[in-house]
Tab-separated table of C-alpha atoms and ligand atoms in Angstrom:
chain	number	residue	atom	x	y	z
A	1	MET	CA	15.218	-4.330	-23.642
A	2	LYS	CA	14.605	-4.799	-27.355
A	3	VAL	CA	11.400	-2.933	-28.007
A	4	LEU	CA	8.960	-2.351	-30.900
A	5	VAL	CA	7.259	1.017	-30.710
A	6	THR	CA	4.270	1.312	-33.136
A	7	GLY	CA	3.466	5.024	-33.860
A	8	GLY	CA	6.795	6.038	-32.560
A	9	ALA	CA	7.132	8.861	-34.948
A	10	GLY	CA	4.047	10.490	-33.582
A	11	TYR	CA	3.463	13.230	-30.871
A	12	ILE	CA	3.439	10.926	-27.801
A	13	GLY	CA	5.268	8.062	-29.220
A	14	SER	CA	8.323	10.093	-30.162
A	15	HIS	CA	8.696	11.525	-26.602
A	16	VAL	CA	8.523	7.862	-25.304
A	17	VAL	CA	11.191	6.967	-27.830
A	18	LYS	CA	13.411	9.627	-26.602
A	19	GLN	CA	13.293	8.388	-22.999
A	20	LEU	CA	13.333	4.859	-23.869
A	21	GLY	CA	16.749	5.750	-25.906
A	22	GLU	CA	18.084	7.731	-22.983
A	23	ALA	CA	17.271	4.761	-20.719
A	24	GLY	CA	19.328	2.586	-23.046
A	25	HIS	CA	16.741	0.494	-24.741
A	26	ASP	CA	17.067	-0.956	-28.147
A	27	ILE	CA	14.347	0.384	-30.211
A	28	ILE	CA	12.458	-0.255	-33.680
A	29	VAL	CA	9.870	2.188	-34.605
A	30	TYR	CA	7.060	0.993	-36.821
A	31	ASP	CA	5.057	3.884	-38.265
A	32	ASN	CA	3.223	4.606	-41.464
A	33	LEU	CA	3.974	8.364	-41.200
A	34	SER	CA	0.321	9.254	-41.773
A	35	THR	CA	0.635	11.663	-38.819
A	36	GLY	CA	4.254	11.116	-37.743
A	37	TYR	CA	7.631	12.417	-38.929
A	38	GLU	CA	10.981	10.841	-39.587
A	39	TRP	CA	12.664	13.560	-37.762
A	40	ALA	CA	10.730	12.892	-34.577
A	41	VAL	CA	12.568	9.334	-34.197
A	42	THR	CA	15.456	10.430	-32.312
A	43	TYR	CA	16.611	6.937	-31.194
A	44	GLY	CA	16.675	3.450	-32.742
A	45	GLU	CA	15.665	2.500	-36.429
A	46	LEU	CA	12.399	3.634	-38.190
A	47	ILE	CA	10.583	1.160	-40.369
A	48	VAL	CA	7.860	2.807	-42.396
A	49	GLY	CA	4.937	0.461	-42.366
A	50	ASP	CA	1.397	0.057	-41.692
A	51	LEU	CA	-0.259	-2.199	-39.016
A	52	ALA	CA	-2.692	-3.301	-41.725
A	53	ASP	CA	0.287	-4.938	-43.547
A	54	VAL	CA	0.396	-8.092	-41.416
A	55	ASP	CA	3.173	-9.652	-43.702
A	56	LYS	CA	5.471	-6.821	-43.152
A	57	LEU	CA	4.878	-6.718	-39.297
A	58	ASP	CA	5.489	-10.389	-39.221
A	59	SER	CA	8.745	-10.077	-41.053
A	60	VAL	CA	9.775	-7.407	-38.536
A	61	PHE	CA	9.098	-9.596	-35.598
A	62	ALA	CA	10.902	-12.496	-37.419
A	63	ALA	CA	13.916	-10.379	-37.828
A	64	HIS	CA	13.933	-9.090	-34.196
A	65	ASP	CA	13.494	-10.836	-30.864
A	66	PHE	CA	11.299	-8.172	-29.132
A	67	GLU	CA	10.787	-8.390	-25.459
A	68	ALA	CA	8.162	-5.586	-25.370
A	69	VAL	CA	5.698	-3.867	-27.765
A	70	LEU	CA	4.649	-0.220	-26.970
A	71	HIS	CA	1.492	0.330	-29.103
A	72	PHE	CA	0.814	4.016	-29.829
A	73	ALA	CA	-0.373	3.839	-33.572
A	74	ALA	CA	-3.876	5.065	-33.794
A	75	HIS	CA	-6.236	7.708	-34.967
A	76	ILE	CA	-7.264	10.051	-32.043
A	77	VAL	CA	-9.690	12.842	-33.152
A	78	VAL	CA	-13.049	12.281	-31.483
A	79	PRO	CA	-15.405	14.313	-33.929
A	80	GLU	CA	-13.691	12.544	-36.887
A	81	SER	CA	-14.483	9.162	-35.218
A	82	VAL	CA	-18.234	10.078	-35.044
A	83	GLU	CA	-18.198	10.940	-38.846
A	84	ASN	CA	-16.042	8.010	-40.009
A	85	PRO	CA	-16.280	5.298	-37.397
A	86	LEU	CA	-14.979	2.445	-39.575
A	87	LYS	CA	-11.799	4.407	-40.047
A	88	TYR	CA	-11.261	4.207	-36.342
A	89	TYR	CA	-12.419	0.521	-35.925
A	90	ARG	CA	-9.927	-0.383	-38.808
A	91	ASN	CA	-6.940	1.486	-37.724
A	92	ASN	CA	-7.397	1.406	-33.777
A	93	THR	CA	-9.301	-1.927	-33.276
A	94	ARG	CA	-8.590	-4.192	-36.290
A	95	ASN	CA	-4.903	-3.144	-36.322
A	96	THR	CA	-4.496	-3.782	-32.697
A	97	LEU	CA	-5.986	-7.518	-33.471
A	98	ASN	CA	-3.297	-7.746	-36.260
A	99	LEU	CA	-0.625	-6.780	-33.776
A	100	LEU	CA	-1.921	-9.017	-31.094
A	101	GLY	CA	-1.823	-11.998	-33.446
A	102	ILE	CA	1.906	-11.383	-34.106
A	103	ILE	CA	2.584	-10.986	-30.499
A	104	GLU	CA	0.745	-14.154	-29.812
A	105	LYS	CA	2.867	-15.919	-32.556
A	106	TYR	CA	6.211	-14.571	-31.491
A	107	LYS	CA	5.381	-14.938	-27.661
A	108	THR	CA	6.348	-11.382	-26.989
A	109	PRO	CA	6.334	-11.025	-23.231
A	110	TYR	CA	5.383	-7.420	-22.568
A	111	MET	CA	2.979	-4.896	-23.997
A	112	VAL	CA	2.248	-1.221	-23.161
A	113	PHE	CA	-0.963	-0.029	-24.576
A	114	SER	CA	-2.111	3.624	-25.288
A	115	SER	CA	-5.653	3.871	-24.094
A	116	THR	CA	-7.670	7.022	-23.151
A	117	ALA	CA	-10.064	8.553	-20.533
A	118	ALA	CA	-12.456	8.564	-23.519
A	119	VAL	CA	-13.329	4.894	-22.448
A	120	TYR	CA	-15.131	6.364	-19.550
A	121	GLY	CA	-17.631	8.216	-21.640
A	122	MET	CA	-19.738	10.773	-19.688
A	123	PRO	CA	-19.132	9.619	-15.972
A	124	ASP	CA	-21.110	11.078	-13.071
A	125	GLU	CA	-17.927	11.428	-11.091
A	126	LYS	CA	-15.384	14.099	-11.794
A	127	VAL	CA	-12.301	12.376	-10.502
A	128	LEU	CA	-12.225	8.843	-12.189
A	129	THR	CA	-10.699	5.583	-10.927
A	130	GLU	CA	-9.782	2.694	-13.186
A	131	ASP	CA	-12.582	0.645	-11.758
A	132	MET	CA	-15.329	2.871	-13.013
A	133	PRO	CA	-17.675	1.318	-15.709
A	134	LEU	CA	-16.587	1.878	-19.212
A	135	ALA	CA	-19.185	3.554	-21.173
A	136	PRO	CA	-17.605	5.370	-24.190
A	137	ILE	CA	-19.907	7.743	-26.075
A	138	ASN	CA	-17.978	7.968	-29.322
A	139	PRO	CA	-16.298	5.473	-31.811
A	140	TYR	CA	-12.745	6.746	-30.780
A	141	GLY	CA	-13.430	5.678	-27.217
A	142	ALA	CA	-15.154	2.434	-28.265
A	143	SER	CA	-12.195	1.448	-30.409
A	144	LYS	CA	-9.886	1.735	-27.567
A	145	MET	CA	-12.104	0.051	-25.108
A	146	MET	CA	-12.397	-2.932	-27.543
A	147	SER	CA	-8.653	-2.987	-27.927
A	148	GLU	CA	-8.287	-3.022	-24.168
A	149	GLN	CA	-10.551	-6.044	-23.928
A	150	MET	CA	-8.640	-8.066	-26.709
A	151	ILE	CA	-5.379	-7.347	-24.926
A	152	ARG	CA	-6.602	-8.360	-21.451
A	153	ASP	CA	-8.262	-11.607	-23.046
A	154	LEU	CA	-5.030	-12.571	-24.659
A	155	SER	CA	-2.947	-11.847	-21.497
A	156	PHE	CA	-5.543	-14.111	-19.562
A	157	ALA	CA	-4.979	-16.810	-22.099
A	158	THR	CA	-1.070	-16.583	-22.560
A	159	ASP	CA	1.907	-15.426	-20.768
A	160	LEU	CA	1.599	-12.001	-22.129
A	161	LYS	CA	1.974	-9.189	-19.520
A	162	HIS	CA	0.339	-5.797	-20.287
A	163	VAL	CA	0.193	-2.243	-18.855
A	164	ILE	CA	-2.664	-0.319	-20.252
A	165	LEU	CA	-2.303	3.461	-19.688
A	166	ARG	CA	-5.356	5.593	-19.892
A	167	TYR	CA	-4.349	9.039	-20.902
A	168	PHE	CA	-6.035	12.123	-19.800
A	169	ASN	CA	-5.320	15.385	-21.688
A	170	VAL	CA	-1.797	15.204	-22.974
A	171	ALA	CA	-0.056	18.352	-23.778
A	172	GLY	CA	3.209	20.289	-23.834
A	173	ALA	CA	6.492	19.431	-25.414
A	174	ASP	CA	10.095	18.409	-24.788
A	175	LEU	CA	11.422	21.178	-22.757
A	176	GLN	CA	14.416	21.740	-25.207
A	177	SER	CA	11.949	21.919	-28.150
A	178	ARG	CA	13.516	18.909	-29.860
A	179	LEU	CA	9.990	17.377	-30.166
A	180	GLY	CA	6.378	18.462	-30.000
A	181	GLN	CA	2.973	18.293	-31.461
A	182	ALA	CA	3.213	18.827	-35.137
A	183	THR	CA	-0.049	17.438	-36.143
A	184	PRO	CA	-1.787	19.317	-38.947
A	185	GLU	CA	-5.253	20.645	-38.285
A	186	ALA	CA	-4.923	19.922	-34.607
A	187	THR	CA	-8.164	20.135	-32.383
A	188	HIS	CA	-6.665	20.094	-28.934
A	189	LEU	CA	-7.156	23.008	-26.831
A	190	ILE	CA	-3.556	23.880	-25.885
A	191	LYS	CA	-2.316	23.271	-29.353
A	192	VAL	CA	-4.945	25.424	-30.824
A	193	ALA	CA	-4.434	28.158	-28.354
A	194	CYS	CA	-0.700	28.128	-28.958
A	195	GLU	CA	-1.351	28.354	-32.790
A	196	CYS	CA	-3.302	31.357	-32.068
A	197	ALA	CA	-0.720	33.007	-29.798
A	198	SER	CA	2.017	32.308	-32.639
A	199	GLY	CA	-0.304	33.929	-35.147
A	200	VAL	CA	-1.031	30.908	-37.573
A	201	ARG	CA	-4.534	30.856	-36.421
A	202	PRO	CA	-6.620	34.156	-36.306
A	203	GLY	CA	-8.578	33.178	-33.377
A	204	MET	CA	-10.343	30.249	-31.560
A	205	LYS	CA	-13.662	29.332	-29.985
A	206	VAL	CA	-14.531	28.323	-26.346
A	207	PHE	CA	-17.100	25.380	-26.879
A	208	GLY	CA	-19.758	25.917	-23.981
A	209	THR	CA	-19.836	28.386	-21.111
A	210	ASP	CA	-22.775	26.966	-19.229
A	211	TYR	CA	-21.198	23.808	-17.783
A	212	GLU	CA	-21.292	23.168	-13.920
A	213	THR	CA	-17.732	24.286	-13.336
A	214	ARG	CA	-16.037	27.482	-11.595
A	215	ASP	CA	-16.359	29.584	-14.657
A	216	GLY	CA	-18.812	27.662	-16.821
A	217	THR	CA	-16.195	26.114	-19.139
A	218	CYS	CA	-15.003	22.436	-19.028
A	219	ILE	CA	-12.354	21.190	-16.714
A	220	ARG	CA	-9.703	18.859	-17.891
A	221	ASP	CA	-6.649	17.078	-16.350
A	222	TYR	CA	-3.619	18.274	-18.449
A	223	ILE	CA	-0.546	16.086	-18.216
A	224	HIS	CA	2.864	16.929	-19.586
A	225	VAL	CA	3.821	14.634	-22.448
A	226	ASP	CA	7.214	13.931	-20.778
A	227	ASP	CA	5.557	12.839	-17.465
A	228	LEU	CA	3.389	10.565	-19.485
A	229	ALA	CA	6.372	9.292	-21.411
A	230	LYS	CA	8.046	8.493	-18.145
A	231	ALA	CA	5.046	6.420	-17.079
A	232	HIS	CA	5.717	4.143	-20.198
A	233	VAL	CA	9.488	3.509	-19.283
A	234	MET	CA	8.477	2.768	-15.755
A	235	ALA	CA	5.797	0.322	-16.884
A	236	LEU	CA	8.286	-1.715	-18.898
A	237	ASP	CA	10.653	-1.763	-15.781
A	238	TYR	CA	7.790	-2.845	-13.553
A	239	MET	CA	6.695	-5.806	-15.950
A	240	SER	CA	10.333	-6.903	-16.384
A	241	LYS	CA	10.624	-7.086	-12.557
A	242	GLY	CA	7.683	-9.454	-12.431
A	243	GLY	CA	4.726	-6.933	-12.035
A	244	ASP	CA	1.337	-8.208	-12.954
A	245	SER	CA	-0.828	-6.785	-15.844
A	246	GLU	CA	-2.490	-3.615	-14.883
A	247	ILE	CA	-4.629	-0.684	-16.166
A	248	LEU	CA	-3.443	2.891	-14.935
A	249	ASN	CA	-4.907	6.318	-15.273
A	250	CYS	CA	-2.366	8.838	-16.395
A	251	GLY	CA	-3.079	12.352	-15.125
A	252	TYR	CA	-2.358	14.706	-12.289
A	253	GLY	CA	-5.604	14.409	-10.502
A	254	SER	CA	-6.368	18.146	-10.813
A	255	GLY	CA	-7.754	20.189	-13.587
A	256	PHE	CA	-7.998	23.689	-15.239
A	257	THR	CA	-11.055	25.266	-17.169
A	258	VAL	CA	-10.889	26.134	-20.685
A	259	LYS	CA	-10.825	29.752	-19.999
A	260	GLU	CA	-7.974	29.314	-17.476
A	261	VAL	CA	-5.846	27.532	-20.148
A	262	ILE	CA	-6.446	30.278	-22.601
A	263	ASP	CA	-5.521	32.928	-20.013
A	264	VAL	CA	-2.270	31.047	-19.134
A	265	VAL	CA	-1.526	30.941	-23.034
A	266	LYS	CA	-2.149	34.540	-23.463
A	267	GLU	CA	-0.025	35.385	-20.202
A	268	LYS	CA	3.055	33.276	-21.086
A	269	SER	CA	3.004	34.197	-24.735
A	270	GLY	CA	2.236	37.878	-24.160
A	271	GLN	CA	-0.072	37.762	-27.147
A	272	ASP	CA	-3.776	38.589	-27.073
A	273	PHE	CA	-5.950	36.765	-29.660
A	274	ASN	CA	-9.564	36.449	-30.527
A	275	VAL	CA	-11.552	34.065	-28.555
A	276	GLU	CA	-15.195	33.568	-29.372
A	277	GLU	CA	-17.626	31.956	-26.783
A	278	THR	CA	-19.999	29.575	-28.661
A	279	GLY	CA	-22.255	26.648	-27.894
A	280	ARG	CA	-21.210	23.328	-26.436
A	281	ARG	CA	-19.403	20.557	-28.653
A	282	ALA	CA	-21.097	17.480	-28.721
A	283	GLY	CA	-19.946	14.771	-26.147
A	284	ASP	CA	-17.852	17.097	-23.771
A	285	PRO	CA	-18.275	16.106	-20.050
A	286	ASP	CA	-18.102	18.996	-17.460
A	287	ALA	CA	-15.059	17.758	-15.784
A	288	LEU	CA	-12.704	14.867	-16.230
A	289	MET	CA	-9.658	14.180	-13.822
A	290	ALA	CA	-7.697	11.277	-13.107
A	291	ASP	CA	-7.431	9.510	-9.671
A	292	ASN	CA	-3.814	8.662	-10.088
A	293	THR	CA	-3.464	6.650	-6.832
A	294	ARG	CA	-2.993	3.441	-8.626
A	295	ILE	CA	-0.209	4.578	-10.919
A	296	LYS	CA	1.717	6.187	-8.162
A	297	LYS	CA	1.474	2.926	-6.079
A	298	THR	CA	2.062	0.448	-8.808
A	299	LEU	CA	4.834	2.242	-10.773
A	300	GLY	CA	6.140	4.579	-8.068
A	301	TRP	CA	5.472	7.221	-10.762
A	302	GLU	CA	5.524	10.919	-9.743
A	303	PRO	CA	5.121	13.898	-12.183
A	304	ASP	CA	7.982	16.262	-12.834
A	305	HIS	CA	5.976	18.891	-14.655
A	306	ALA	CA	2.862	19.223	-12.979
A	307	ASP	CA	2.428	22.935	-13.528
A	308	LEU	CA	0.151	24.426	-16.294
A	309	GLY	CA	2.576	27.332	-16.716
A	310	VAL	CA	5.424	24.820	-17.731
A	311	ILE	CA	3.117	22.798	-19.946
A	312	VAL	CA	2.092	25.864	-21.835
A	313	GLN	CA	5.503	27.336	-22.066
A	314	SER	CA	6.914	24.241	-23.424
A	315	ALA	CA	3.977	24.050	-26.077
A	316	LEU	CA	4.625	27.644	-27.050
A	317	ASP	CA	8.408	27.207	-27.288
A	318	TRP	CA	7.854	24.287	-29.560
A	319	GLU	CA	5.140	25.986	-31.741
A	320	LYS	CA	7.531	28.809	-32.418
A	321	LYS	CA	10.243	26.508	-33.469
A	322	TRP	CA	7.882	24.249	-35.550
A	323	GLN	CA	6.328	27.235	-37.360
A	324	ALA	CA	9.904	28.650	-38.066
A	325	SER	CA	11.072	25.321	-39.673
A	326	LYS	CA	8.105	25.144	-41.844
A	327	ASN	CA	8.945	28.629	-43.230
A	328	ASP	CA	12.647	27.684	-43.910
B	401	UFG	N1	-11.923	23.276	-26.482
B	401	UFG	C1	-12.370	24.515	-26.680
B	401	UFG	N2	-11.897	25.042	-27.993
B	401	UFG	C2	-11.118	24.451	-28.896
B	401	UFG	C3	-10.628	23.180	-28.349
B	401	UFG	C4	-11.200	22.525	-27.265
B	401	UFG	O1	-13.150	25.141	-26.075
B	401	UFG	O2	-10.770	24.999	-29.814
B	401	UFG	C5	-12.494	22.644	-25.328
B	401	UFG	C6	-13.302	21.343	-25.438
B	401	UFG	O3	-14.675	21.637	-25.768
B	401	UFG	C7	-13.017	20.668	-23.941
B	401	UFG	C8	-11.557	21.131	-23.693
B	401	UFG	O4	-11.341	22.224	-24.370
B	401	UFG	O5	-13.811	21.128	-23.115
B	401	UFG	C9	-10.592	20.027	-23.922
B	401	UFG	O6	-10.781	19.739	-25.461
B	401	UFG	P1	-9.534	18.905	-26.141
B	401	UFG	O7	-10.238	18.686	-27.490
B	401	UFG	O8	-8.335	19.493	-26.075
B	401	UFG	O9	-9.530	17.347	-25.449
B	401	UFG	P2	-10.808	16.428	-25.043
B	401	UFG	O10	-10.962	16.640	-23.577
B	401	UFG	O11	-12.009	16.612	-25.789
B	401	UFG	O12	-10.172	15.050	-25.368
B	401	UFG	C10	-8.952	14.730	-25.019
B	401	UFG	C11	-8.179	13.744	-26.156
B	401	UFG	C12	-8.864	12.552	-26.137
B	401	UFG	C13	-9.119	11.848	-24.853
B	401	UFG	C14	-9.513	12.797	-23.829
B	401	UFG	C15	-9.540	12.328	-22.493
B	401	UFG	O13	-8.354	14.392	-27.413
B	401	UFG	O14	-8.358	11.710	-27.151
B	401	UFG	O15	-8.903	14.053	-23.827
B	401	UFG	O16	-9.872	13.241	-21.505
B	401	UFG	F1	-10.048	10.896	-24.903
């Protein structure tokens, strides 16, 4: 298929571009390089552009007859979204609206959208199904929920088919360390712990030890980025074979506490580092895990790397390579 990948130079987008390329798809990446990198685009052509630039986006669609759009480009830092909500509504919600306007104009048949478990907010349940009510508690989650709604409404009104993927906690890196998370000032647990293990951060904090979990720290469902990437390639295949629009959780259905994750990072790296136990971070639910029944049934998706040790090792290997390349 001829596909457009917005945000394809970023962490998750670049892993998907790699797998799309390996599967033989014809790829155009559209990315403003605000958090992405040219080197991360391993297949296809990179067009440096912003989704706010509707004329440029239109000219890209005019020049290519896309069969599908995979839309990754977004801001993703929850605390930042609380401090600067309009940044999130502009880049995530308004720019998705811009993209949908062009998709409608050019009658692009298929869309895969990167959504998030943050749309569920602070649910009572620990294992979440796609039918649970959406109640985001921060602008990041709200910006994605609003984008989901626009996509569903456009699909209802036109021939557009979509698969919305709600990501749980994405982590790890390409097993050959060709790609990985290179975000500056990262806030995600596994990335932060790997930076500590590789000596670029002096230590880290555990946010809250009084949660109702086995060791008092939050439980999350960590999914390897290549398992997540595979779901995107399978979603395209599913739609091209006539599959209906769907919303699918992406996670393994099991979880690890913050302390368990840090222990695995210390064990795999052989490095001890300073960990300070502090108070809760605002907006963290006790436990979030995906009920992944629907994605398995709909796409036939099965994970290949559902092992925290593998996730952490790949993240550590990448971190080492990334830090070394910055010192070159
Ligand atoms: N944590 C720490 N110390 C850190 C970083 C994180 O204790 O330095 C804790 C957090 O408090 C939380 C857990 O580790 O309990 C995971 O935190 P992350 O920041 O890695 O991830 P979140 O669960 O907050 O959020 C992630 C994505 C969101 C997505 C969500 C869905 O960042 O975009 O998963 O589950 F919405």
